[in-house]
Tab-separated table of C-alpha atoms in Angstrom:
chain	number	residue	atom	x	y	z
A	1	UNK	CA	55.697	149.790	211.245
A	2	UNK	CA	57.441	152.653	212.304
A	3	UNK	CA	55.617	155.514	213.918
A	4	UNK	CA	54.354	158.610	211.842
A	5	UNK	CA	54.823	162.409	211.725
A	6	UNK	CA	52.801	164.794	209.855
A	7	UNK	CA	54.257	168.222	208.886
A	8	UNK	CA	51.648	170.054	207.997
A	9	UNK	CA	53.695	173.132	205.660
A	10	UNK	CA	53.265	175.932	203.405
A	11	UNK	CA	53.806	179.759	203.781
A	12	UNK	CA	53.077	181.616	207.342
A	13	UNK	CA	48.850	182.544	207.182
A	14	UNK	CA	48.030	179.429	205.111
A	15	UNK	CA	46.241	177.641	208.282
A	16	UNK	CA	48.803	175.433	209.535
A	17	UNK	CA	48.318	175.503	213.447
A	18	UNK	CA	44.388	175.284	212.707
A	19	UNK	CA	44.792	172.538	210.540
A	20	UNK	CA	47.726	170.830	213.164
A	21	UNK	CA	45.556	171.253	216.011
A	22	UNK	CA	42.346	169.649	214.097
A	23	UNK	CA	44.763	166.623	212.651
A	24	UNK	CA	46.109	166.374	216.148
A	25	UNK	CA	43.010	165.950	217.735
A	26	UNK	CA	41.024	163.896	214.913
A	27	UNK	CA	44.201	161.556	214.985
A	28	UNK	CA	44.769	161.425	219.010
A	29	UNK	CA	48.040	162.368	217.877
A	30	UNK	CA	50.527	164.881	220.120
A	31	UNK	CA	51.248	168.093	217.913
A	32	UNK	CA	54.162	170.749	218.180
A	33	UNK	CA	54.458	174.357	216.716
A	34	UNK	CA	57.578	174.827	214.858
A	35	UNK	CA	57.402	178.021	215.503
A	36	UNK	CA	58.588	177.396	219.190
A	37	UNK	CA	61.880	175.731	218.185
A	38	UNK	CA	63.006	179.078	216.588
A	39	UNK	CA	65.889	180.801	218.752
A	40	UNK	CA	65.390	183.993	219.579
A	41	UNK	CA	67.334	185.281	216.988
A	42	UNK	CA	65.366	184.143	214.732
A	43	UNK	CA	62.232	185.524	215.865
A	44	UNK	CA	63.977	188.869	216.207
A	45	UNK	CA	64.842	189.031	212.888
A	46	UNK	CA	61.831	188.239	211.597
A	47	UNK	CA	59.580	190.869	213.641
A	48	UNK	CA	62.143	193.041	212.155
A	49	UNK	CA	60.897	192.402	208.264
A	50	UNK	CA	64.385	190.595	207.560
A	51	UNK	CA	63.607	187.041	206.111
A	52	UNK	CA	65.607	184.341	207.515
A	53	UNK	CA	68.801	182.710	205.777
A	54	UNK	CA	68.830	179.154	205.099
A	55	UNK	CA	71.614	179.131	207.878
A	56	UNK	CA	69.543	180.802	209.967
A	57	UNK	CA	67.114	178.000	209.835
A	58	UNK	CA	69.801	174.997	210.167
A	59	UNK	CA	69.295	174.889	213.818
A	60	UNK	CA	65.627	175.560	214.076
A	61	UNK	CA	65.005	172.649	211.576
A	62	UNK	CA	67.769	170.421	213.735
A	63	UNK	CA	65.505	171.064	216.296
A	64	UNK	CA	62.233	170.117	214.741
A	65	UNK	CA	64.053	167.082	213.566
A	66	UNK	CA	65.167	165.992	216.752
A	67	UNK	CA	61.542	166.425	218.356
A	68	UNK	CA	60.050	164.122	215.841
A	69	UNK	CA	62.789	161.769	215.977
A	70	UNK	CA	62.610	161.714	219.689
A	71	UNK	CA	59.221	160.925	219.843
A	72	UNK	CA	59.643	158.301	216.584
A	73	UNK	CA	61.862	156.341	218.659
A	74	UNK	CA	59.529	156.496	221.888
A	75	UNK	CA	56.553	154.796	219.588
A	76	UNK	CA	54.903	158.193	219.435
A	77	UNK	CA	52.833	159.383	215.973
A	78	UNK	CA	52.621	162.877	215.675
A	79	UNK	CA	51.783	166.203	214.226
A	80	UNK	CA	54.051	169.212	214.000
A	81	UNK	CA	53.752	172.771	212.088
A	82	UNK	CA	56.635	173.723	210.319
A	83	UNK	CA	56.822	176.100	206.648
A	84	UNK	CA	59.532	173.646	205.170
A	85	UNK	CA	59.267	175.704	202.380
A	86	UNK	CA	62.223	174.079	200.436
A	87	UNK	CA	62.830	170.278	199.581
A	88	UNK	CA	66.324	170.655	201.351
A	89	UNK	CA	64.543	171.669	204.528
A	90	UNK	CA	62.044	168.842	204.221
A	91	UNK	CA	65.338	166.453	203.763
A	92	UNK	CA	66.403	167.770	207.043
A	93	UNK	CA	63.228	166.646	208.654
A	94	UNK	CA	63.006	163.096	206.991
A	95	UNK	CA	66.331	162.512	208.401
A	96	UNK	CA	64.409	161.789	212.137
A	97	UNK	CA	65.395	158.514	213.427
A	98	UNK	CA	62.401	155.916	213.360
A	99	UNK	CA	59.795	157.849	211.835
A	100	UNK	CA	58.188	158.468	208.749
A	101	UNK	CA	57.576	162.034	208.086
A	102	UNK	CA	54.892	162.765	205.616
A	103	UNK	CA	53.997	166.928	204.480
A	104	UNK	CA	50.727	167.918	204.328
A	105	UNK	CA	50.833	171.158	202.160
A	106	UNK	CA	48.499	173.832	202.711
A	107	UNK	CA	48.605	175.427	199.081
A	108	UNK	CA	47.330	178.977	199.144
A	109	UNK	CA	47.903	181.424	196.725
A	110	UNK	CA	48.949	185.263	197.785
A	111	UNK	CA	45.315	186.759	197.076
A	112	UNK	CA	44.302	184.214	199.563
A	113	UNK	CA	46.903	184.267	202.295
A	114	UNK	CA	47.672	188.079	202.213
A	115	UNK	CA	44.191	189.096	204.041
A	116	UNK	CA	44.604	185.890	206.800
A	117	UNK	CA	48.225	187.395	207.849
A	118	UNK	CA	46.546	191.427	207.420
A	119	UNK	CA	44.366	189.981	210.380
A	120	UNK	CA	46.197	187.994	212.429
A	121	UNK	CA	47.796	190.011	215.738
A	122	UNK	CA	50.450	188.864	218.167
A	123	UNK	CA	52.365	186.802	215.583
A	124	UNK	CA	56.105	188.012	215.112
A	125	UNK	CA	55.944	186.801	210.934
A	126	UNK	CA	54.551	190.378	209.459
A	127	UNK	CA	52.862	190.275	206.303
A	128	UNK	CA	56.048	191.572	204.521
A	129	UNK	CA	57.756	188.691	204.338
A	130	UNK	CA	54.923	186.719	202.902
A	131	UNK	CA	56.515	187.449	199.091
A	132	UNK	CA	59.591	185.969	200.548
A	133	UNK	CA	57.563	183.036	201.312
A	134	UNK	CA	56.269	182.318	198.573
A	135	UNK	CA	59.769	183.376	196.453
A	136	UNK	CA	61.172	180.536	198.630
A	137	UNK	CA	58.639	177.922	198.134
A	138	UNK	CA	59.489	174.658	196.283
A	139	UNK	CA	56.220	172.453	196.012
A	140	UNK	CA	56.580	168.768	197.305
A	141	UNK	CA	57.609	166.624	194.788
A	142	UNK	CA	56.268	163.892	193.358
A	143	UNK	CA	58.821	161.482	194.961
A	144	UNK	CA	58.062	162.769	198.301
A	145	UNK	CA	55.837	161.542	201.121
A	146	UNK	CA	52.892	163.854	201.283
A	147	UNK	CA	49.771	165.479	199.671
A	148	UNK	CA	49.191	168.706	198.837
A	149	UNK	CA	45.532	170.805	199.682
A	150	UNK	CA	43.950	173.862	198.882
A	151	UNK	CA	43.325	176.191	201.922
A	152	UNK	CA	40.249	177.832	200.469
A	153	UNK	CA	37.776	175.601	201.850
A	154	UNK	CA	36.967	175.204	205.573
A	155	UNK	CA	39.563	173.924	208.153
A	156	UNK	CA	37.804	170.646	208.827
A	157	UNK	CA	36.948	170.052	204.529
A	158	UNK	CA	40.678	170.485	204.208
A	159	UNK	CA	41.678	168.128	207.097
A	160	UNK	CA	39.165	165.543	205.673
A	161	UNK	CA	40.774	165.766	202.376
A	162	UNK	CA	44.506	165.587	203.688
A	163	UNK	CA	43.315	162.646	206.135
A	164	UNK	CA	41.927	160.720	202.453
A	165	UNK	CA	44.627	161.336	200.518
A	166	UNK	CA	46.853	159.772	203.126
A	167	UNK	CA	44.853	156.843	203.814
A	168	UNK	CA	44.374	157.826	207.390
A	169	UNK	CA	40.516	159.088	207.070
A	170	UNK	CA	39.438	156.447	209.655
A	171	UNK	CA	42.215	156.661	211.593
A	172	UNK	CA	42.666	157.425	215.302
A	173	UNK	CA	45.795	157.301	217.488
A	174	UNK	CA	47.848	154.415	215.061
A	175	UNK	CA	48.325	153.901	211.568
């Protein structure tokens, strides 16, 4: 059985690291923040209020890709933030050698998410580009690997819920 990545996805404020960092840990599983792959003109742009191009993201998504495959092919399961927003960007991540990458998607809706980003400091995503988000946003399909979860509850009732619906509740460090 090959090895296993979770991307846990959705728009910038919905919860992701929290939720990574809890599945990483519950799991015994080594997690990575997407957001650290970006090159720096990426992240310049988008302290700026400009919201990326989809060729902006090619190689931040090649590099994401890479990681997980990397680690695949070393026997490693993982965890790994990352917005994937669209199915074509998901695509790109399914595409890493050995692994199977399955999305957790941390649904929020704008009333929700909008007052989480408001609060959060240090972060170069500024709340402006949250409408962009969610503008860009293409739900997982029903054909792909993954579930999808409400972030209005509590961090670790929504990492309980992902870690049912994926049949790895009683799960740690192999699946």
């Amino acid at each position: 059985m090959s090895p296993t990545c979770l991307v846990v996805m959705g728009v910038s404020g919905v919860g992701k690291t929290t939720a990574a960092r809890l599945l990483s840990q519950r799991l015994g599983w080594p997690m990575a923040e997407a957001d650290e792959f970006h090159p720096a003109a990426n992240i310049a742009k988008m302290a700026a209020g400009t919201p990326l191009t989809d060729a902006d993201r090619t190689p931040w998504l090649t590099a994401i890709r890479d990681w997980i495959g990397a680690r695949g092919t070393a026997g490693e399961h993982t965890v790994v933030t990352c917005s994937a927003l669209k199915r074509a960007y998901r695509d790109v991540l399914r595409q890493a050698p050995g692994t199977r990458v399955r999305f957790v998607h941390l649904r929020g809706t704008p009333e929700t998410v909008a007052p989480r980003l408001a609060e959060r400091s240090g972060h170069f995503m500024p709340p402006s580009l949250l409408e962009s988000q969610f503008r860009d946003l293409e739900p997982l399909g029903a054909d792909e690997d993954g579930v999808t979860v409400d972030v209005s509850d509590a961090p670790e009732e929504i990492v309980a819920r992902a870690l049912t619906r994926l049949g790895l509740a009683g799960t740690s460090s192999a699946v």
